[in-house]
Short mmCIF file of C-alpha atoms and ligand atoms in Angstrom, two decimals:
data_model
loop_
_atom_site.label_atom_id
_atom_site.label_comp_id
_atom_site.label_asym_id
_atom_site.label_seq_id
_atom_site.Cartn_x
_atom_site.Cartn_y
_atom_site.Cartn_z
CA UNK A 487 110.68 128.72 94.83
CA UNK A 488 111.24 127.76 91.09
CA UNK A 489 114.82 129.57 91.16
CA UNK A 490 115.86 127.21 94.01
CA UNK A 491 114.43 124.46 92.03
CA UNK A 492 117.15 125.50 89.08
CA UNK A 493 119.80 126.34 91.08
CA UNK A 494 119.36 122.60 93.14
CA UNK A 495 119.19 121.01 89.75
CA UNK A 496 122.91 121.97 88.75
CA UNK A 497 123.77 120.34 92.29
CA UNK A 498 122.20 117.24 91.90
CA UNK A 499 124.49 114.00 90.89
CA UNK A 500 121.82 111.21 92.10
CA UNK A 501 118.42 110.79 93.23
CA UNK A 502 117.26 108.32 95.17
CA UNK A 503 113.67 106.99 94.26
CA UNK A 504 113.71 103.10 95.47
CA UNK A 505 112.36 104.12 98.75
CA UNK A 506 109.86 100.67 99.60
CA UNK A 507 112.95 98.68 99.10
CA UNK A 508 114.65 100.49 101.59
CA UNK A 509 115.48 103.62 103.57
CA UNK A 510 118.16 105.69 104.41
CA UNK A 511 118.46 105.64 107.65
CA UNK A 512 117.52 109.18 109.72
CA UNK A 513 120.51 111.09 111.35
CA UNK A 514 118.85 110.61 114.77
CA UNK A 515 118.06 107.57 114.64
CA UNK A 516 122.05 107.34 113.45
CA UNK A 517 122.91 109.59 116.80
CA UNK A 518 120.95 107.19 118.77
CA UNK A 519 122.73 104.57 117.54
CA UNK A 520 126.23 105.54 118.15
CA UNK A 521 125.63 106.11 121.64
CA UNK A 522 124.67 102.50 122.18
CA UNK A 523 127.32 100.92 120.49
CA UNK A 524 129.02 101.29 123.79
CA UNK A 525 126.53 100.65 126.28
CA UNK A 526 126.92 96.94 125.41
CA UNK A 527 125.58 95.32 128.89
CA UNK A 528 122.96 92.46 128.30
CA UNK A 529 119.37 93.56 129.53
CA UNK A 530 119.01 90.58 131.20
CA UNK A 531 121.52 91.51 133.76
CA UNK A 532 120.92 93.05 137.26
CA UNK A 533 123.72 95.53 137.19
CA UNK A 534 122.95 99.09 136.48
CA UNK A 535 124.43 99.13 133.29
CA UNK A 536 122.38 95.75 132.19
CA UNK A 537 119.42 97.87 133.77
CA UNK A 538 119.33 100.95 131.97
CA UNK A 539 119.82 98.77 128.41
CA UNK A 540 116.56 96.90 129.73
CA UNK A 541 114.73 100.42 130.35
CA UNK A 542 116.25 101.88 127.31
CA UNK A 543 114.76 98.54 125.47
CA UNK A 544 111.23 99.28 127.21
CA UNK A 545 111.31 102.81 126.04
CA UNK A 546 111.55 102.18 122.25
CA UNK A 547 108.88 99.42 122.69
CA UNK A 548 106.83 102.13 124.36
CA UNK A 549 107.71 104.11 120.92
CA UNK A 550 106.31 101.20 118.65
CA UNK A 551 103.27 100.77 120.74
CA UNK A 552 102.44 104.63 120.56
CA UNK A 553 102.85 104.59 117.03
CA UNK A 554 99.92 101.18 116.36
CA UNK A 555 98.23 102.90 119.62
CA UNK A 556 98.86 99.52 121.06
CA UNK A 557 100.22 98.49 124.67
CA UNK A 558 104.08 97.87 125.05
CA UNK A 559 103.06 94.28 126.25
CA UNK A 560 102.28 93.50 122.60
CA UNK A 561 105.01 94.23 120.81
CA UNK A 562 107.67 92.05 120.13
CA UNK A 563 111.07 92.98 118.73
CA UNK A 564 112.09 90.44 115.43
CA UNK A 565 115.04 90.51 112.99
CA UNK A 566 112.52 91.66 110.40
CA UNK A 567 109.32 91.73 108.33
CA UNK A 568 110.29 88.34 106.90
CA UNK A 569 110.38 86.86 110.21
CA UNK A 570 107.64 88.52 111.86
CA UNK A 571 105.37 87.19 108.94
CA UNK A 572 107.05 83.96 109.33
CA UNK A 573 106.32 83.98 113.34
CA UNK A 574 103.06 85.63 112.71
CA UNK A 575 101.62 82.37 110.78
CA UNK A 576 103.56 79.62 112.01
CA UNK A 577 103.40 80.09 115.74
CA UNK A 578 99.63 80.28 115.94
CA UNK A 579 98.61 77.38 113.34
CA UNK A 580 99.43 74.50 115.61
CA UNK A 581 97.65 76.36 118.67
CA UNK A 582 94.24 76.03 116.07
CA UNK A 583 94.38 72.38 114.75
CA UNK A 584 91.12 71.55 116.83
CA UNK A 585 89.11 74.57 115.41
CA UNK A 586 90.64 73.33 111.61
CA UNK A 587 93.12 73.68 109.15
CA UNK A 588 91.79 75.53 106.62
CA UNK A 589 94.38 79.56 106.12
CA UNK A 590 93.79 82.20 103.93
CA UNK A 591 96.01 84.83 102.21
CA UNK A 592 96.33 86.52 99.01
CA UNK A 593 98.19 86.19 95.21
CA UNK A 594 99.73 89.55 95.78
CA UNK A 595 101.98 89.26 99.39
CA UNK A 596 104.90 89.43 100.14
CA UNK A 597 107.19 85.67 99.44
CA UNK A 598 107.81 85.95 103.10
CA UNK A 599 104.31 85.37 103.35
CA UNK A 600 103.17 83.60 100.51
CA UNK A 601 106.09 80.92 100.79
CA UNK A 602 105.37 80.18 104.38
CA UNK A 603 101.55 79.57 103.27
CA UNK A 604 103.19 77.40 100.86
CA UNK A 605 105.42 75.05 103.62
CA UNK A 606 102.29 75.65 105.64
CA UNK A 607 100.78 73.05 103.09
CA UNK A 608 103.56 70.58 103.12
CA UNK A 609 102.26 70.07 106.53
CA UNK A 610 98.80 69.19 105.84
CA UNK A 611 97.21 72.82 106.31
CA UNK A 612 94.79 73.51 103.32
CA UNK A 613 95.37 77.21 101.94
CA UNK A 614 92.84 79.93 99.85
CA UNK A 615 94.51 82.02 98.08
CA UNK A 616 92.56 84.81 97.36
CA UNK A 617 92.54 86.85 93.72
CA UNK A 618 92.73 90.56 93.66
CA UNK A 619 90.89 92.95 91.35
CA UNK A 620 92.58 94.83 88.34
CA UNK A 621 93.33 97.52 90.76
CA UNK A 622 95.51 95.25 93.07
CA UNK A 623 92.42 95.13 95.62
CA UNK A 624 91.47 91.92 97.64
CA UNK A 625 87.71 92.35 97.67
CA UNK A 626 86.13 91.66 100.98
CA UNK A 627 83.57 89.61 98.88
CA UNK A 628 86.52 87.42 97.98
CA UNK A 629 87.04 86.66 101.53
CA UNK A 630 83.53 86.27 102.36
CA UNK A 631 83.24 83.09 99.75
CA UNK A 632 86.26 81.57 100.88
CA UNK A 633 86.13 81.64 104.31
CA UNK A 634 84.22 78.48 106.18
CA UNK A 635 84.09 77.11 109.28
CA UNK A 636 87.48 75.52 109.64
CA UNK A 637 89.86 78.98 109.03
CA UNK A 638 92.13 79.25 111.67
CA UNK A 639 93.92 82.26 110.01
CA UNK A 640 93.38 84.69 107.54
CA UNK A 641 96.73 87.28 106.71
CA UNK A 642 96.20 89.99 104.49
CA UNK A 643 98.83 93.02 103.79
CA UNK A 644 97.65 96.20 104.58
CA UNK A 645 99.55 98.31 101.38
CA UNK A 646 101.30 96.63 98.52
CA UNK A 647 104.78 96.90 98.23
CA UNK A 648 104.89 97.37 94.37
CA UNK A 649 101.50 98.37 93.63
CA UNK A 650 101.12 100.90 96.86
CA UNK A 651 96.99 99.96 96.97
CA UNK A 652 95.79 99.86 100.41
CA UNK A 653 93.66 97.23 101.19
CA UNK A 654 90.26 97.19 102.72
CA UNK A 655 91.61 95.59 106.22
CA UNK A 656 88.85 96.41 108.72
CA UNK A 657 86.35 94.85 106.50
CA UNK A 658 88.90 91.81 105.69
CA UNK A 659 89.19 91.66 109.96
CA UNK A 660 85.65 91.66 110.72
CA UNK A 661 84.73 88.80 108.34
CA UNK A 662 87.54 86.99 109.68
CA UNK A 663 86.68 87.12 113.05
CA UNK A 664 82.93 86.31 112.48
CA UNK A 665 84.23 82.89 111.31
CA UNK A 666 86.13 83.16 114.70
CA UNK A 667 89.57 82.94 112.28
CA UNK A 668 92.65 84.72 113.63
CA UNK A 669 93.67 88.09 111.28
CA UNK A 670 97.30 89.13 110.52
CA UNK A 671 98.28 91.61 108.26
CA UNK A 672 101.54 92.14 107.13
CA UNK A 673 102.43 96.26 107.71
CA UNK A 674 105.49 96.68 106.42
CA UNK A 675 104.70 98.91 103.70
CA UNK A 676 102.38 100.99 105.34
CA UNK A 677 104.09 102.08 108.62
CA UNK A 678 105.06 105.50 108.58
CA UNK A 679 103.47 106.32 105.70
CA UNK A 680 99.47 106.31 106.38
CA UNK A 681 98.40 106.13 110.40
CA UNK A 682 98.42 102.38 111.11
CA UNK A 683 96.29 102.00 114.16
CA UNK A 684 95.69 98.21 115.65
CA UNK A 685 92.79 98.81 117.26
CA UNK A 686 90.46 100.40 114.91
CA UNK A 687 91.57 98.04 111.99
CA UNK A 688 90.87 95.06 114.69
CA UNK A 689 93.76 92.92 113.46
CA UNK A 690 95.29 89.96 115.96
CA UNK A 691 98.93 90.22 114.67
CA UNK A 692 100.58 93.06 112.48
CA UNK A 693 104.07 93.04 111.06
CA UNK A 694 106.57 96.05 110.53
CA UNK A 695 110.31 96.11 109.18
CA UNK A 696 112.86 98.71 110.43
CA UNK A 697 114.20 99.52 107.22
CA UNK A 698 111.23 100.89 105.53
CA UNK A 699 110.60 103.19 108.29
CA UNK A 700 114.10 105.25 108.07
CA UNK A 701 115.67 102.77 110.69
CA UNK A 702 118.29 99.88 109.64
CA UNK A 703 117.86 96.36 108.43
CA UNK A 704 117.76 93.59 110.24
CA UNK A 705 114.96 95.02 112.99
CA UNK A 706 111.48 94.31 112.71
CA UNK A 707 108.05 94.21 115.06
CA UNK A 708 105.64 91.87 115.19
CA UNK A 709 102.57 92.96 117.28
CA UNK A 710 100.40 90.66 118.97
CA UNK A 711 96.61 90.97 120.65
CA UNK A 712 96.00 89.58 123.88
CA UNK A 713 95.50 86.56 124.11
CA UNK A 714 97.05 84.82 121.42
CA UNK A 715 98.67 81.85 121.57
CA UNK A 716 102.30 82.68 119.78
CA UNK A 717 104.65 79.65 120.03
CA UNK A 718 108.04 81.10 119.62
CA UNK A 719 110.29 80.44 116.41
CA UNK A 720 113.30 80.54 118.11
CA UNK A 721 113.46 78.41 121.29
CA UNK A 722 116.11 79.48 124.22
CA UNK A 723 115.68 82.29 126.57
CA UNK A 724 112.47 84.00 127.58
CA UNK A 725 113.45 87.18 126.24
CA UNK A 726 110.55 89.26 124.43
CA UNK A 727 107.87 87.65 127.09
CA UNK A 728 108.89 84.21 126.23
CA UNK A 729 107.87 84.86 122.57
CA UNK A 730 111.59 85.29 120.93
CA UNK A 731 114.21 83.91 122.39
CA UNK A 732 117.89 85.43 121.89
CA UNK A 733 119.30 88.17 123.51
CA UNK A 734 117.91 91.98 121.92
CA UNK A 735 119.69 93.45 119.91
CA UNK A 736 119.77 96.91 121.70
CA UNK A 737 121.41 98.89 118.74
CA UNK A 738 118.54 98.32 116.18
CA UNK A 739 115.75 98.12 119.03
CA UNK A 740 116.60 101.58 119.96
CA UNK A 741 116.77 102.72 116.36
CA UNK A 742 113.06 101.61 115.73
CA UNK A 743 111.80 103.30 118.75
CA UNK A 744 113.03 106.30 117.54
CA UNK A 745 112.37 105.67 113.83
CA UNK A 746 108.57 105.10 115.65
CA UNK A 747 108.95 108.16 117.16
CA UNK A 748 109.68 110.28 114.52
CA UNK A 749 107.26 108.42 111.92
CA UNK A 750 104.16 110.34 113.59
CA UNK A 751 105.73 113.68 112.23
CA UNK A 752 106.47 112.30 108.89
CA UNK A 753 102.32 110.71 108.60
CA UNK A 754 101.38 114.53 109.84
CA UNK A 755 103.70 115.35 106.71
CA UNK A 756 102.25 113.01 103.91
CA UNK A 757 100.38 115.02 102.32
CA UNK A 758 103.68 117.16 100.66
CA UNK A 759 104.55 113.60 99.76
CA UNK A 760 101.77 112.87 97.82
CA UNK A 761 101.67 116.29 96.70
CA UNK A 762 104.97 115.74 95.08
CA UNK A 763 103.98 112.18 93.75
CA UNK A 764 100.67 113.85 92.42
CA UNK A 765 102.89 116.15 90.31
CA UNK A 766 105.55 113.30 89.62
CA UNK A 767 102.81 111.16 87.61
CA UNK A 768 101.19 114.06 85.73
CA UNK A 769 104.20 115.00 84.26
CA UNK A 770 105.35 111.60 83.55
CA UNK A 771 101.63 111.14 81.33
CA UNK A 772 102.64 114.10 79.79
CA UNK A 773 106.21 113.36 78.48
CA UNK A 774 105.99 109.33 77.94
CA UNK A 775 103.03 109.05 75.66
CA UNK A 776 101.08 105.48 75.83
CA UNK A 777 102.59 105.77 79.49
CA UNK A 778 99.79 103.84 82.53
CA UNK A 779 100.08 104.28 86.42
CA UNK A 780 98.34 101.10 87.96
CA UNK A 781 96.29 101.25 90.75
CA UNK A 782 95.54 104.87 89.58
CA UNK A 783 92.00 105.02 90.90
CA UNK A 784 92.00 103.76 94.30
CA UNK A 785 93.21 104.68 97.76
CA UNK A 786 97.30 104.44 97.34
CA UNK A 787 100.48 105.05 99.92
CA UNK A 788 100.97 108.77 99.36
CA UNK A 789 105.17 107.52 98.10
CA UNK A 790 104.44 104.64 95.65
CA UNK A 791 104.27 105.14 91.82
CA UNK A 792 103.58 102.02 89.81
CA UNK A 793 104.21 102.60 86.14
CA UNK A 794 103.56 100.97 82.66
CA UNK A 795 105.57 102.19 80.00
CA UNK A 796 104.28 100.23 76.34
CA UNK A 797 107.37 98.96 74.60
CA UNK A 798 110.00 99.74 76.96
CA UNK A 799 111.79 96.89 79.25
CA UNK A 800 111.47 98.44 82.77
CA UNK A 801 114.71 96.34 83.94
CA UNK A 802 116.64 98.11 80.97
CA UNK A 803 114.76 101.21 81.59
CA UNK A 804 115.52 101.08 84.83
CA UNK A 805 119.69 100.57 84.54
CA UNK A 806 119.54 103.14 81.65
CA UNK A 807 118.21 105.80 84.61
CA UNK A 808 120.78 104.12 87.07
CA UNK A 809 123.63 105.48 84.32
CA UNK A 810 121.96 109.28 84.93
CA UNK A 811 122.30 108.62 88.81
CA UNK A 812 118.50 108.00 88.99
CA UNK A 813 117.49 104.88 91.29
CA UNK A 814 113.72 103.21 90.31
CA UNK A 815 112.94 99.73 90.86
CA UNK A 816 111.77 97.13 87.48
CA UNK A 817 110.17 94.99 90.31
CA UNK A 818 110.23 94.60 94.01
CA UNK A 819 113.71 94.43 95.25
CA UNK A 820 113.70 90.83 96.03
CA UNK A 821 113.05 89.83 92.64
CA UNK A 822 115.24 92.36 90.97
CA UNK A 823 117.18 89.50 88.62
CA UNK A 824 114.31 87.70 88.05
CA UNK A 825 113.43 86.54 84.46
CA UNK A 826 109.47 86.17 85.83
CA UNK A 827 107.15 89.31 85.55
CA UNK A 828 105.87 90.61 88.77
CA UNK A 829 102.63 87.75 90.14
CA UNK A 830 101.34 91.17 91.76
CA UNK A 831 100.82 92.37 88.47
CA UNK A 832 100.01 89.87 86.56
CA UNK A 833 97.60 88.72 88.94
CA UNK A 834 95.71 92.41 88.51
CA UNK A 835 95.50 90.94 84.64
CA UNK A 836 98.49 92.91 83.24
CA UNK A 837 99.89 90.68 80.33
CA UNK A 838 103.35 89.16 80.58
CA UNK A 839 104.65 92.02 78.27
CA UNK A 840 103.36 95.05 80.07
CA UNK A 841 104.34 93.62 83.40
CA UNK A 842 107.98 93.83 82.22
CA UNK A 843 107.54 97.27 81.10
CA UNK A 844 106.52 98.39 84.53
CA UNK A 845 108.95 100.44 87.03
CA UNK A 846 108.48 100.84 90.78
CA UNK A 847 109.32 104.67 91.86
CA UNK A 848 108.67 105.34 95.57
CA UNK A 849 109.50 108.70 97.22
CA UNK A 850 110.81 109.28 100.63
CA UNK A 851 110.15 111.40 103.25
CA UNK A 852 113.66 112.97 101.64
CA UNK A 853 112.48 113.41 98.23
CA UNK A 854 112.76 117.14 97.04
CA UNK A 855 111.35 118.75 94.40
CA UNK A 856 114.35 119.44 92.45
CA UNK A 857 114.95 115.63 92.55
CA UNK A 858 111.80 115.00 90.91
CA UNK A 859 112.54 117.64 88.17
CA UNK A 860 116.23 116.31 87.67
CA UNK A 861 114.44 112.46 87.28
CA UNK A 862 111.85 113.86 84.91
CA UNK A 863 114.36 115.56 82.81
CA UNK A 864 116.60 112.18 82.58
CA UNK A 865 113.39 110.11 81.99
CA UNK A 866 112.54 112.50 78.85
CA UNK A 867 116.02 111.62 77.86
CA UNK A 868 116.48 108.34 78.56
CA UNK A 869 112.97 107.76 76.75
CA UNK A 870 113.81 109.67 73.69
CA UNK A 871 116.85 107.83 73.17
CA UNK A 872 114.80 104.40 73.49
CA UNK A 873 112.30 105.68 70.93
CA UNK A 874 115.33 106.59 68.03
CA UNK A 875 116.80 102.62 68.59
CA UNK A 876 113.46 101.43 67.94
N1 PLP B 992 106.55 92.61 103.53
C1 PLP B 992 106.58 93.55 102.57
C2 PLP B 992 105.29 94.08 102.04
C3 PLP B 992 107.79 94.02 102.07
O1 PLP B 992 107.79 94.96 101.12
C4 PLP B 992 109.00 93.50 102.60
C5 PLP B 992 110.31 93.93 102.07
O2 PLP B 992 110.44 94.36 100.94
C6 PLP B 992 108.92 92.54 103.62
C7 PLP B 992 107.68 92.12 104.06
C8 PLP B 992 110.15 91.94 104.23
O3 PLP B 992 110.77 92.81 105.14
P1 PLP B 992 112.30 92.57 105.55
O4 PLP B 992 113.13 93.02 104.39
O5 PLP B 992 112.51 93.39 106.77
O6 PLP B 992 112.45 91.11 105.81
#
């Protein structure tokens, strides 16, 4: 075992650790793909060709649903996470007015949450935003002092894209819905890596994004109870039961079936994930004194390593591992250029300064051992080299 290790090391020229940004996309899911390049036919059609798209369509959606043990009727295919959040809260606020105004979400989502909470306002809709604890956790006694009589909606992420803490979402749910308030959560960090399964956590609306599941960008899912009330975003044809209009896009819908189909292997296979993680962030304490993981103590996505390191920038940290062919993240991906430290942080009461010496490093379901070795060994150098300039 540790021979391979060596003799992979020599190999190795760059090591790809940036995995909740994005995934590289699975070499079936590539096969699958290719094939329907060609069978271009819209699934709207009644020809045989337009007929087998349609079929092939209702197969991957029978994928999805399998995968949130939900029924095919309640999935609909998006462009991504951004929008399914985006459909998710819009098109059932206006349905609610009578019942009130009042929505609730959290400091630490996603923007394509927490902005659209924010435009939600422009339009008269008053908004909680809950605080998390200093392990990134939205307490379901938060919820329970916030919520009143007038919540239409209450959206909550199930794991945190930077942090990796999973949140208490069955709990979150229930309160919701004994103020009869709607409950989305926004999956796209947890799909594929823990079992994500719509029933048991009792949420209305969950959304999921292609390329953090080993599929493409520009695919997502947004699942919906029965029931609801979704108005549709885009207006046109009644494609995806009336609820997105435009016609599918075949090529990515069939590459998140079977990025859905494969993910129940890979959440059987976690646990050598978090093995290797486990081992990851004891070395790491070891060689980079003063060195914190955040969120240590708590229930975390097997991949995600959130790390303080005292005194040394994560974003030139970060482009000093890039030069050893080592790819981390200093924040999450959309803010990468951003002057700000991370809100998720801060808000779990890191200080300014220790927020910007924090690094992201997520593993993927390709993540070898020898990889983490080769990125320990650069780290050690990278860090030693730091310490002299100081
Ligand atoms: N929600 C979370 C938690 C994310 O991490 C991301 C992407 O980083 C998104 C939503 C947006 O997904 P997409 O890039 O498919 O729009």
């Amino acid at each position: 075992m540790e021979e391979t290790i060596i003799s992979d090391l020599k190999n190795i020229k760059s090591v790809y650790l940036d995995n909740n940004a994005s995934t590289p996309i699975l070499p079936e899911v590539k096969e699958l793909m290719n094939i329907y390049i060609d069978k271009f036919a819209n699934p709207s059609g009644i020809y045989k060709a337009a007929k087998e798209n349609k079929m092939a369509v209702e197969s991957a959606r029978a994928n999805v649903a399998r995968l949130l043990n939900a029924s095919s009727q309640n999935i609909v295919f998006t462009s991504c996470g951004s929008e399914s959040n985006n459909h998710a809260i819009r098109g059932v606020v206006n349905g609610l007015k009578e019942k009130g105004k009042h929505l609730i979400t959290s400091e630490i989502e996603h923007p394509s949450v927490l902005k659209t909470f924010q435009h939600m306002e422009t339009l008269g809709f008053e908004v909680s935003y809950l605080k998390c604890n200093s392990d990134g956790i939205v307490k379901p006694d938060s919820l329970q002092k916030a919520i009143r009589k007038d919540t239409i909606l209450v959206s909550i992420m199930l794991a945190n894209n930077e942090t990796g803490a999973i949140q208490p979402i069955k709990e979150l749910c229930e309160i919701s819905h004994n103020f009869g308030a709607l409950f989305h959560s926004d999956a796209v960090q947890a799909i594929g890596k823990i079992p994500v399964d719509v029933k048991q956590l009792g949420v209305d609306m969950l959304s999921l994004s292609g390329h953090k599941l080993y599929a493409p960008k520009g695919i997502g899912v947004l699942y919906v109870k029965e029931g609801i009330e979704l108005e549709s975003l885009i207006i046109g044809g009644g494609q995806e039961n009336g609820m997105r209009a435009g016609t599918e896009n075949v090529i990515h819908i069939m590459a998140m079936g079977k990025a859905a189909e494969l993910a129940e292997n890979h959440i059987k296979n976690s646990q050598n994930i978090k093995y290797l993680k486990e081992k990851f962030e004891k070395r790491i304490l070891e060689i980079i004194p003063k060195s914190r993981i955040n969120s240590a103590n708590i229930e975390r996505l097997p991949n995600t390593i959130n790390l303080t390191l005292p005194n040394l920038q994560g974003e030139l940290f970060v482009l000093a591992m890039d030069k050893k062919g080592v790819s981390f993240s200093s924040a999450s991906a959309c803010k990468a250029g951003s002057k700000k430290p991370s809100y998720v942080l801060t808000a779990m009461g890191l200080s300014d300064e220790d927020a910007h010496c924090t690094i992201r490093i997520s593993l993927g379901i390709q993540t070898k051992e020898s990889e983490i070795s080769y990125a320990l060994e650069q780290m050690r150098g990278v860090v030693t080299n730091f310490n002299s300039m100081v």
